PDB file of C-alpha atoms in Angstrom:
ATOM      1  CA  UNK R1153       0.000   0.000   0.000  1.00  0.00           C
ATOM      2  CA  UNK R1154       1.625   3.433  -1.057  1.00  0.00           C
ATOM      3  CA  UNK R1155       2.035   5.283   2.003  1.00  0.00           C
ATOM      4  CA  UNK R1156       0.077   8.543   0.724  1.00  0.00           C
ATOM      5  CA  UNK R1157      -3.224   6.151   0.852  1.00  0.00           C
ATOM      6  CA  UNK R1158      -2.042   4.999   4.471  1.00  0.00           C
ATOM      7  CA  UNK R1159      -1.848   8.774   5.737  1.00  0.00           C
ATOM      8  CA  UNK R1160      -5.327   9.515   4.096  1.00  0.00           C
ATOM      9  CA  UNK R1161      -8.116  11.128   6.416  1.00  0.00           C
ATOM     10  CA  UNK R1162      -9.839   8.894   6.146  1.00  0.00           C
ATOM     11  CA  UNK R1163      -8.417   5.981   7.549  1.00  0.00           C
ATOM     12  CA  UNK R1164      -7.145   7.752  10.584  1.00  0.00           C
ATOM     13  CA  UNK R1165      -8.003   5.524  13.648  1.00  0.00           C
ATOM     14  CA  UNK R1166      -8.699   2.051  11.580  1.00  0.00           C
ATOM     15  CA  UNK R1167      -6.539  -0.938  11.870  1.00  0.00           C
ATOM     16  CA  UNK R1168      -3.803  -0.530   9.156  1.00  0.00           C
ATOM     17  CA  UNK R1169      -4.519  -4.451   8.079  1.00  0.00           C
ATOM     18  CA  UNK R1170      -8.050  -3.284   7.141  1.00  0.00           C
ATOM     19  CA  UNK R1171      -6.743  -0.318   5.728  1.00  0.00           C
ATOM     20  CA  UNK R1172      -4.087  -1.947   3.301  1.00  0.00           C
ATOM     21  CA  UNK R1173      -7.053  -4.632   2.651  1.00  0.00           C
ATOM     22  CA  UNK R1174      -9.333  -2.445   1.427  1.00  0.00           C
ATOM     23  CA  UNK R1175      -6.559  -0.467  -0.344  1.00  0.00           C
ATOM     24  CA  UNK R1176      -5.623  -3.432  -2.594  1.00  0.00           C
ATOM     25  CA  UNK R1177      -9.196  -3.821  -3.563  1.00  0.00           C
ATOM     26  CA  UNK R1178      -9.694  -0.192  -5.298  1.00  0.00           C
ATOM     27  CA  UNK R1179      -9.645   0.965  -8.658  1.00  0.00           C
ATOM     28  CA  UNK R1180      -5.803   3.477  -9.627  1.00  0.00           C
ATOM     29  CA  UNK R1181      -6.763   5.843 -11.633  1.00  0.00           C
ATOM     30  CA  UNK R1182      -4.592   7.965 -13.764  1.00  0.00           C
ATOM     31  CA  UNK R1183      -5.483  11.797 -14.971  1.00  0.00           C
ATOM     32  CA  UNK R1184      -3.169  13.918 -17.238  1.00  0.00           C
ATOM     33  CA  UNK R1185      -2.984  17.379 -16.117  1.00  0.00           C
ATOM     34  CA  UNK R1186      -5.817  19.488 -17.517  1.00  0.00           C
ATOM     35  CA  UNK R1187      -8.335  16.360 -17.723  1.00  0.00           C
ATOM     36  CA  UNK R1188     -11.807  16.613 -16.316  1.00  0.00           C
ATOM     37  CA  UNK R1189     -12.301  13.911 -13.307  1.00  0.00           C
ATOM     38  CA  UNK R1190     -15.624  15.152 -13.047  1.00  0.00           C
ATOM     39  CA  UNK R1191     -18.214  17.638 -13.581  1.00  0.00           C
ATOM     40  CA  UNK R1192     -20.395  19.973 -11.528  1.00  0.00           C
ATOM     41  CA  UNK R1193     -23.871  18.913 -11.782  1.00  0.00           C
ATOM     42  CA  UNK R1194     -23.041  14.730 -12.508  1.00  0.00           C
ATOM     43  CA  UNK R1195     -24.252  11.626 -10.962  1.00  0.00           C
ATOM     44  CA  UNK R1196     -21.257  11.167  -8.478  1.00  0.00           C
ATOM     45  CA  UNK R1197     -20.530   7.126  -8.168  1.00  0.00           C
ATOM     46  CA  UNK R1198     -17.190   7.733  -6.629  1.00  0.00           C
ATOM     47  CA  UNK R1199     -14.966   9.473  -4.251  1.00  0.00           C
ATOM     48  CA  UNK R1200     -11.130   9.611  -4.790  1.00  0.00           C
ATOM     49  CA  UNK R1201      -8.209   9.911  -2.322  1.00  0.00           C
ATOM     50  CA  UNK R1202      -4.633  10.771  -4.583  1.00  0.00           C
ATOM     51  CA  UNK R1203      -1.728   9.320  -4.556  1.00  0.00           C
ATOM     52  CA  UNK R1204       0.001  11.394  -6.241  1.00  0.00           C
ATOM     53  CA  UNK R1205      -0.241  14.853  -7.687  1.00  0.00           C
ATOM     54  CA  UNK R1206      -2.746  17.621  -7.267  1.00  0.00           C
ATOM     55  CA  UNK R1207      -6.330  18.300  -8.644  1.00  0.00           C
ATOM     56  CA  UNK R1208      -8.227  21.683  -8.480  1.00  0.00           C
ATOM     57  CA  UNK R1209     -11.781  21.729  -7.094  1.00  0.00           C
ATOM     58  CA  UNK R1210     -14.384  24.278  -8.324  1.00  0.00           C
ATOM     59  CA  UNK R1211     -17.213  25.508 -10.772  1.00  0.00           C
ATOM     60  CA  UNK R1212     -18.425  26.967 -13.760  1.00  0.00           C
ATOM     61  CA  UNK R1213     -20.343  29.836 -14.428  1.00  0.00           C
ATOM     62  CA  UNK R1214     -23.035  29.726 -17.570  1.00  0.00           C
ATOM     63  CA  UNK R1215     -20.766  31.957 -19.452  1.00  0.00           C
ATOM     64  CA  UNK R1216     -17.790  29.528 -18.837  1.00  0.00           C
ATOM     65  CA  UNK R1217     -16.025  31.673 -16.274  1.00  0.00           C
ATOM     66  CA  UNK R1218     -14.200  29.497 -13.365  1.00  0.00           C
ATOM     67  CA  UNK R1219     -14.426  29.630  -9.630  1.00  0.00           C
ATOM     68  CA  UNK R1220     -11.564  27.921  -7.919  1.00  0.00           C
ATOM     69  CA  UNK R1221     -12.351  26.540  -4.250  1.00  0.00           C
ATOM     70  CA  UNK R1222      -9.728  23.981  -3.198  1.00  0.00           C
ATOM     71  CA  UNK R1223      -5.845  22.542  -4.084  1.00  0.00           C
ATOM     72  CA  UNK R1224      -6.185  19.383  -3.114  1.00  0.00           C
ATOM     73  CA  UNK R1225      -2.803  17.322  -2.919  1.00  0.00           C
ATOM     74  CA  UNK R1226      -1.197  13.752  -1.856  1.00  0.00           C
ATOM     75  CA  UNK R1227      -3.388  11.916   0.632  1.00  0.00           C
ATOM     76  CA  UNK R1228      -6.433  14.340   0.035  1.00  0.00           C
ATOM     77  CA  UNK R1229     -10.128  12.927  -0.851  1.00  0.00           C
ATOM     78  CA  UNK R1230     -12.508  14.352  -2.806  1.00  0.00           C
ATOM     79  CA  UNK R1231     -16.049  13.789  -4.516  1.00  0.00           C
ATOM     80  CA  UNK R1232     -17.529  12.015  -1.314  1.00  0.00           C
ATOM     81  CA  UNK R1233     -20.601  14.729  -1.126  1.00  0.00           C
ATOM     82  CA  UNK R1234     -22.133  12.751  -4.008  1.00  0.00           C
ATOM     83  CA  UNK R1235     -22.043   9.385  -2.773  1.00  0.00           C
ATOM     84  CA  UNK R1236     -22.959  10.139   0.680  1.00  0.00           C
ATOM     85  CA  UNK R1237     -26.144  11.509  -0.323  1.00  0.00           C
ATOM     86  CA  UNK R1238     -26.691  10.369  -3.811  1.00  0.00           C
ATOM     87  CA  UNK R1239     -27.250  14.060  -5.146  1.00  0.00           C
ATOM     88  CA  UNK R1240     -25.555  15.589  -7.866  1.00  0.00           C
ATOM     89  CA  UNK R1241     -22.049  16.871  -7.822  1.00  0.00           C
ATOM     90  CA  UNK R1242     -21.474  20.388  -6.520  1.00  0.00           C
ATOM     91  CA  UNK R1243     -18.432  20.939  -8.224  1.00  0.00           C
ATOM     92  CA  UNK R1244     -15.551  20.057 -10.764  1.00  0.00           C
ATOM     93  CA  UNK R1245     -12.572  18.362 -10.237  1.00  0.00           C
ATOM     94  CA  UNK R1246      -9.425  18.832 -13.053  1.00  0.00           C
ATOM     95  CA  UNK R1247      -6.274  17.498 -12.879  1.00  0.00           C
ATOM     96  CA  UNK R1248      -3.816  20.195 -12.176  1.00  0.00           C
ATOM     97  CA  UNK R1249      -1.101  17.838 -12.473  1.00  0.00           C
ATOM     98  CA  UNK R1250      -0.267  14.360 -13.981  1.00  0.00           C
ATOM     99  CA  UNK R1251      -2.286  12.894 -11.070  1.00  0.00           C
ATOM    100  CA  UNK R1252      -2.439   9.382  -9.742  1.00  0.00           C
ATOM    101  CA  UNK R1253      -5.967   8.427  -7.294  1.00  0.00           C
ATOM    102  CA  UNK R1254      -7.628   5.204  -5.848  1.00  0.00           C
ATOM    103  CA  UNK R1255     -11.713   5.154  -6.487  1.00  0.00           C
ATOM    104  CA  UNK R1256     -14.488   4.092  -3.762  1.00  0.00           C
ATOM    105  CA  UNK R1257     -17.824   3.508  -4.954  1.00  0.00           C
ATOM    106  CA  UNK R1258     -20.613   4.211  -2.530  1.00  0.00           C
ATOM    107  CA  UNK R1259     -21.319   0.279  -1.299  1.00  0.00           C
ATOM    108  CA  UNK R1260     -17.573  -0.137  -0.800  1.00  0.00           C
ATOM    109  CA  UNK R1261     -17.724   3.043   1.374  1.00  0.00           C
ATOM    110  CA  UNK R1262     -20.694   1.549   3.264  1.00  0.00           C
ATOM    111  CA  UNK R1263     -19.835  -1.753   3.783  1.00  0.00           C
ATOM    112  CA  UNK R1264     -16.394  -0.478   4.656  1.00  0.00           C
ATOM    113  CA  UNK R1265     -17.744   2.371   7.515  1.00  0.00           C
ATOM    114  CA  UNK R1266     -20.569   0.156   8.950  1.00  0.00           C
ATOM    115  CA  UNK R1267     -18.940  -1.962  11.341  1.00  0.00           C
ATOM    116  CA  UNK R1268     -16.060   0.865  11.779  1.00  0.00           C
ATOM    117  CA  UNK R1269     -17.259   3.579  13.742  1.00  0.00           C
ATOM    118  CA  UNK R1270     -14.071   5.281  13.944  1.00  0.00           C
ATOM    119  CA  UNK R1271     -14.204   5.556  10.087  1.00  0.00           C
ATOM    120  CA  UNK R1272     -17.726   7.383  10.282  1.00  0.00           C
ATOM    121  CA  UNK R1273     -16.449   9.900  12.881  1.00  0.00           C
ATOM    122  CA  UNK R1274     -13.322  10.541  10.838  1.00  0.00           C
ATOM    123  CA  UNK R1275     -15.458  11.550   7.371  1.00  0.00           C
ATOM    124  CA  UNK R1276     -17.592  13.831   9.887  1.00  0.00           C
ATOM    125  CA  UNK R1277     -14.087  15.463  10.588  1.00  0.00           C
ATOM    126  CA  UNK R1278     -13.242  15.211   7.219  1.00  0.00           C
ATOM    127  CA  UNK R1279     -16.364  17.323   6.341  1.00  0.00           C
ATOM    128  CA  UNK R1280     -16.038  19.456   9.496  1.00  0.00           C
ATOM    129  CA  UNK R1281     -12.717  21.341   8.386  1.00  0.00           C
ATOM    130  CA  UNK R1282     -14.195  21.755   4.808  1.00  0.00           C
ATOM    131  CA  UNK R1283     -17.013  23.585   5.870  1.00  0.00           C
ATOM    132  CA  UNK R1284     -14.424  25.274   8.738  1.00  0.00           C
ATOM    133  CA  UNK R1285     -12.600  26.371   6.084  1.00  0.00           C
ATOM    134  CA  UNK R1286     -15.456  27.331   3.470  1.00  0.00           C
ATOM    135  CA  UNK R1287     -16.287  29.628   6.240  1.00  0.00           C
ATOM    136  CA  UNK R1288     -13.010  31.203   6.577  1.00  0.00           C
ATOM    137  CA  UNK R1289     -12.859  31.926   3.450  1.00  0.00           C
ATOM    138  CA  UNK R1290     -16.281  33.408   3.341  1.00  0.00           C
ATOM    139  CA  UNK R1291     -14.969  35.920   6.487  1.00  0.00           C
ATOM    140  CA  UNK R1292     -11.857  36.713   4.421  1.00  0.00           C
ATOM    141  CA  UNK R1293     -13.800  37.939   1.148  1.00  0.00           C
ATOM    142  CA  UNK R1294     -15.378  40.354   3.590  1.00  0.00           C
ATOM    143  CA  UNK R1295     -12.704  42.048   6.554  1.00  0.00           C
ATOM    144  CA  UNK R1296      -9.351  40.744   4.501  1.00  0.00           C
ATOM    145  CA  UNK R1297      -8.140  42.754   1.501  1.00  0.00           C
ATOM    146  CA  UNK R1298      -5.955  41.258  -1.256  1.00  0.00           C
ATOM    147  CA  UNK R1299      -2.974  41.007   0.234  1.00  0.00           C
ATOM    148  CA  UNK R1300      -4.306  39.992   2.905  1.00  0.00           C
ATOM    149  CA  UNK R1301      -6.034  37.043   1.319  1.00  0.00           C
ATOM    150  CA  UNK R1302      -2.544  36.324  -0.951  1.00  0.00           C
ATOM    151  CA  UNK R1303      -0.834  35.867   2.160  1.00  0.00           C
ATOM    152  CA  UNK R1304      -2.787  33.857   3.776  1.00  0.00           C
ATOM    153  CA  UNK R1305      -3.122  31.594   0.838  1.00  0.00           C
ATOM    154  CA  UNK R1306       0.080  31.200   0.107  1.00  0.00           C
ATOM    155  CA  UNK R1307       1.078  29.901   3.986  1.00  0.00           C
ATOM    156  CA  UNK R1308      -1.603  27.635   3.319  1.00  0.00           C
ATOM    157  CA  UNK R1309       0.043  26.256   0.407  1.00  0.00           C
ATOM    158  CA  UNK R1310       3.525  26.764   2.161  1.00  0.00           C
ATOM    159  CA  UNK R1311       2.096  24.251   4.649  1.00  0.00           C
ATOM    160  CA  UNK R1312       0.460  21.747   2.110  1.00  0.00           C
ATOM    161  CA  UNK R1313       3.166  21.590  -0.085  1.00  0.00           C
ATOM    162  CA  UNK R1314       5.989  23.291   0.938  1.00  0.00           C
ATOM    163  CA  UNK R1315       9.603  21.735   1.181  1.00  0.00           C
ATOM    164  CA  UNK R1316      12.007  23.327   3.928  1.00  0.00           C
ATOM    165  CA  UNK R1317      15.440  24.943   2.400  1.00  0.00           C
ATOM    166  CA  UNK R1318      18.086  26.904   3.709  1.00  0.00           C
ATOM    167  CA  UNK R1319      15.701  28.658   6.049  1.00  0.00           C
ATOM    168  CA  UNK R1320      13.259  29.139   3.597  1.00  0.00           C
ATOM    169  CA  UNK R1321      10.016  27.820   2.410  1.00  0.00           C
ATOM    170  CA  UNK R1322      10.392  26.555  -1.627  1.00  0.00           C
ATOM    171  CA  UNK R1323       6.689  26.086  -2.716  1.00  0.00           C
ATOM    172  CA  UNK R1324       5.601  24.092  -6.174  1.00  0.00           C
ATOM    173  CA  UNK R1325       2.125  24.348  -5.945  1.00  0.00           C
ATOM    174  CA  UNK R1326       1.600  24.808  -9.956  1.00  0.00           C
ATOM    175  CA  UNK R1327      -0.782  27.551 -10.250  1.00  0.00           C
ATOM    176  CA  UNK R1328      -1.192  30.054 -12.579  1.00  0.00           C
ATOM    177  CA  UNK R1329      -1.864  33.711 -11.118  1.00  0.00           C
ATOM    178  CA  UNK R1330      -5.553  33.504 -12.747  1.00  0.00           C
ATOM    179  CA  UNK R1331      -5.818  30.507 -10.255  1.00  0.00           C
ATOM    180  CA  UNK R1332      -4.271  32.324  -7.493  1.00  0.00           C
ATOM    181  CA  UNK R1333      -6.417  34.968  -8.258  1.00  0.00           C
ATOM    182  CA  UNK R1334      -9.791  32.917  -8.280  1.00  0.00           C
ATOM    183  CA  UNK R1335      -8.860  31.070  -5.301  1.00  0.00           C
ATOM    184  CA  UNK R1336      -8.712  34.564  -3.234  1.00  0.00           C
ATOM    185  CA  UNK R1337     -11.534  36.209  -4.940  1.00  0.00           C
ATOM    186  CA  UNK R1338      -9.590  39.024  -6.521  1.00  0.00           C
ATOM    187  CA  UNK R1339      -8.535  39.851 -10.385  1.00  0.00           C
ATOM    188  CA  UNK R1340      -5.387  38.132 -12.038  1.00  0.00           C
ATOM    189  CA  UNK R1341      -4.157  42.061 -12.409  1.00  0.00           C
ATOM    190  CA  UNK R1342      -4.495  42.999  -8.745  1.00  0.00           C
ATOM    191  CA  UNK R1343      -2.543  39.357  -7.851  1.00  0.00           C
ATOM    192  CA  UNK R1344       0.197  40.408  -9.713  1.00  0.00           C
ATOM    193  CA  UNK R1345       0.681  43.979  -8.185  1.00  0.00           C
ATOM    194  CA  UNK R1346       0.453  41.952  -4.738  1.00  0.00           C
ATOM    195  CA  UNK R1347       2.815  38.906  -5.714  1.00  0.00           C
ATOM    196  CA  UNK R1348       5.405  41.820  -7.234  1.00  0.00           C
ATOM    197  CA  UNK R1349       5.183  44.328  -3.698  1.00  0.00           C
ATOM    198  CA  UNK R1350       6.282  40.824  -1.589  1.00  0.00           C
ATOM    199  CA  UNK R1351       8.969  39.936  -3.756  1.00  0.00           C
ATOM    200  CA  UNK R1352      10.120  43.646  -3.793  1.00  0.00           C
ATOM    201  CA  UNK R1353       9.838  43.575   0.320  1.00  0.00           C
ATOM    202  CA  UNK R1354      12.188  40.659   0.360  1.00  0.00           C
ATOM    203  CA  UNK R1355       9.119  38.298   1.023  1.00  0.00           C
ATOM    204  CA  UNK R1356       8.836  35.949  -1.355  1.00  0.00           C
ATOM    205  CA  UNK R1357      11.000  35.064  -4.486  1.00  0.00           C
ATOM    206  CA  UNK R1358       8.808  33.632  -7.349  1.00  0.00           C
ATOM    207  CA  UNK R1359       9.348  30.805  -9.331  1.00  0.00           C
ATOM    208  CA  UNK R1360       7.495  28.938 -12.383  1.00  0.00           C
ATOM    209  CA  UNK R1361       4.330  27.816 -10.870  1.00  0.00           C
ATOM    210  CA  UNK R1362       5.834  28.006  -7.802  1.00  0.00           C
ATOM    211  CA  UNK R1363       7.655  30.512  -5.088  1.00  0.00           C
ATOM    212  CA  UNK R1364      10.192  30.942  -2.347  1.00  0.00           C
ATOM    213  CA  UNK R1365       9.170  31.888   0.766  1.00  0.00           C
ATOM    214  CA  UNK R1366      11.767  34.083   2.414  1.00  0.00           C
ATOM    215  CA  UNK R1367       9.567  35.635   5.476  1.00  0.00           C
ATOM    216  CA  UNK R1368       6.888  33.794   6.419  1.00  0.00           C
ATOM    217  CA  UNK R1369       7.006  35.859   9.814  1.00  0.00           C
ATOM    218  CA  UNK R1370       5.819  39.135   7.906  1.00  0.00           C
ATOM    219  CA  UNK R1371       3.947  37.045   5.253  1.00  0.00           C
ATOM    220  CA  UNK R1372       1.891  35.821   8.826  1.00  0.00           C
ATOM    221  CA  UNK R1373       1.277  39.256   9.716  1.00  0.00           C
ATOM    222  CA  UNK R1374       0.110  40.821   6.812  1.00  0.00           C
ATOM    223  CA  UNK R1375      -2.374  37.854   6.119  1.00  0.00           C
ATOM    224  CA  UNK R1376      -3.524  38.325   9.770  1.00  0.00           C
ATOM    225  CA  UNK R1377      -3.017  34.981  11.323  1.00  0.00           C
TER     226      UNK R1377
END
């Protein structure tokens, strides 16, 4: 069993037998980056936890304009809102990367919870700190500005994804700005002013689809956390 399905949320608090049991019996999937996992508004049959790589969750507008809502990375699982109450998915899911996932239909995720629990509880933790952090995000849009809301995402994705070096923070987290931008609320053109004003503060240093954090104590403070 890869170790990225071992650390999942999911299976926090089950006996790692069943775990690696259960993990042999699910469908790998493979997505190039850009493809469509699913769409907003389909018959959900599965959730997915990745192995490797990261997808991007969010909508579409009528007039085809995006709404970013979550990175999701290693380890992560997504698409279980469908199959825990049979309704329609909410949202899209697209390969941001060459991505690698394990698939759960909804009687494998019954048969698997009901004499586990542990494994229900977990999912309603699961589902706790997404609607934790819908919320926060909500409260940003309204008493955080810009950079406010830059900074704070990009600790968050320090955290996720971020490897330690030299007493910096290198991040990969292969978004565009017009990502970044969505995923705070703002315009791609206001992003930019904000990701040049760190880097000329000595903040950040920016990379392809990626940065260098350089200060994450004033990053902290300007994102107000």
């Amino acid at each position: 069993m890869h170790p990225n399905l071992a650390n999942a949320a999911l299976f926090r608090g089950a006996d790692p037998r069943d775990v690696a049991e259960l993990c042999d019996s699910l469908v790998s999937q493979r997505f190039d980056s850009g493809e469509v996992i699913f769409e907003q508004g389909e018959h959900g049959e599965f959730l997915y936890i990745i192995v490797n790589g990261k997808v991007k969750i969010g909508s579409s507008a009528d007039d085809g304009r995006e709404n970013l809502f979550h990175i999701l990375g290693p380890s992560d699982m997504f698409g279980e809102l469908a199959i825990l109450d049979s309704g329609p998915r909410i949202s899209s899911a697209r390969a941001l990367t060459d991505v690698e996932a394990v698939a759960m239909d909804r009687e494998v995720l019954r048969a698997w919870m009901a004499p586990r629990p542990e494994v229900a509880e977990q999912l309603m933790r699961v589902l706790a700190r997404q609607l934790r952090r819908m919320t926060s995000s909500r409260t940003d849009l309204v008493f955080n500005d810009a950079p406010g809301r830059v900074a704070k995402l990009l600790l968050r994705l320090a955290q996720r994804f971020g490897v330690q070096r030299d007493g910096s923070v290198l991040v990969d987290h292969d978004l565009t700005q017009d990502e970044i931008a969505q995923l705070v609320g703002s315009s791609r053109e206001t992003v930019n002013k904000v990701l040049n004003d760190f880097t000329h503060r000595g903040w950040i240093e920016l990379r392809s689809k990626g940065l260098l954090i350089s200060d994450t104590e004033r990053l902290a403070r300007r994102a107000q956390v």
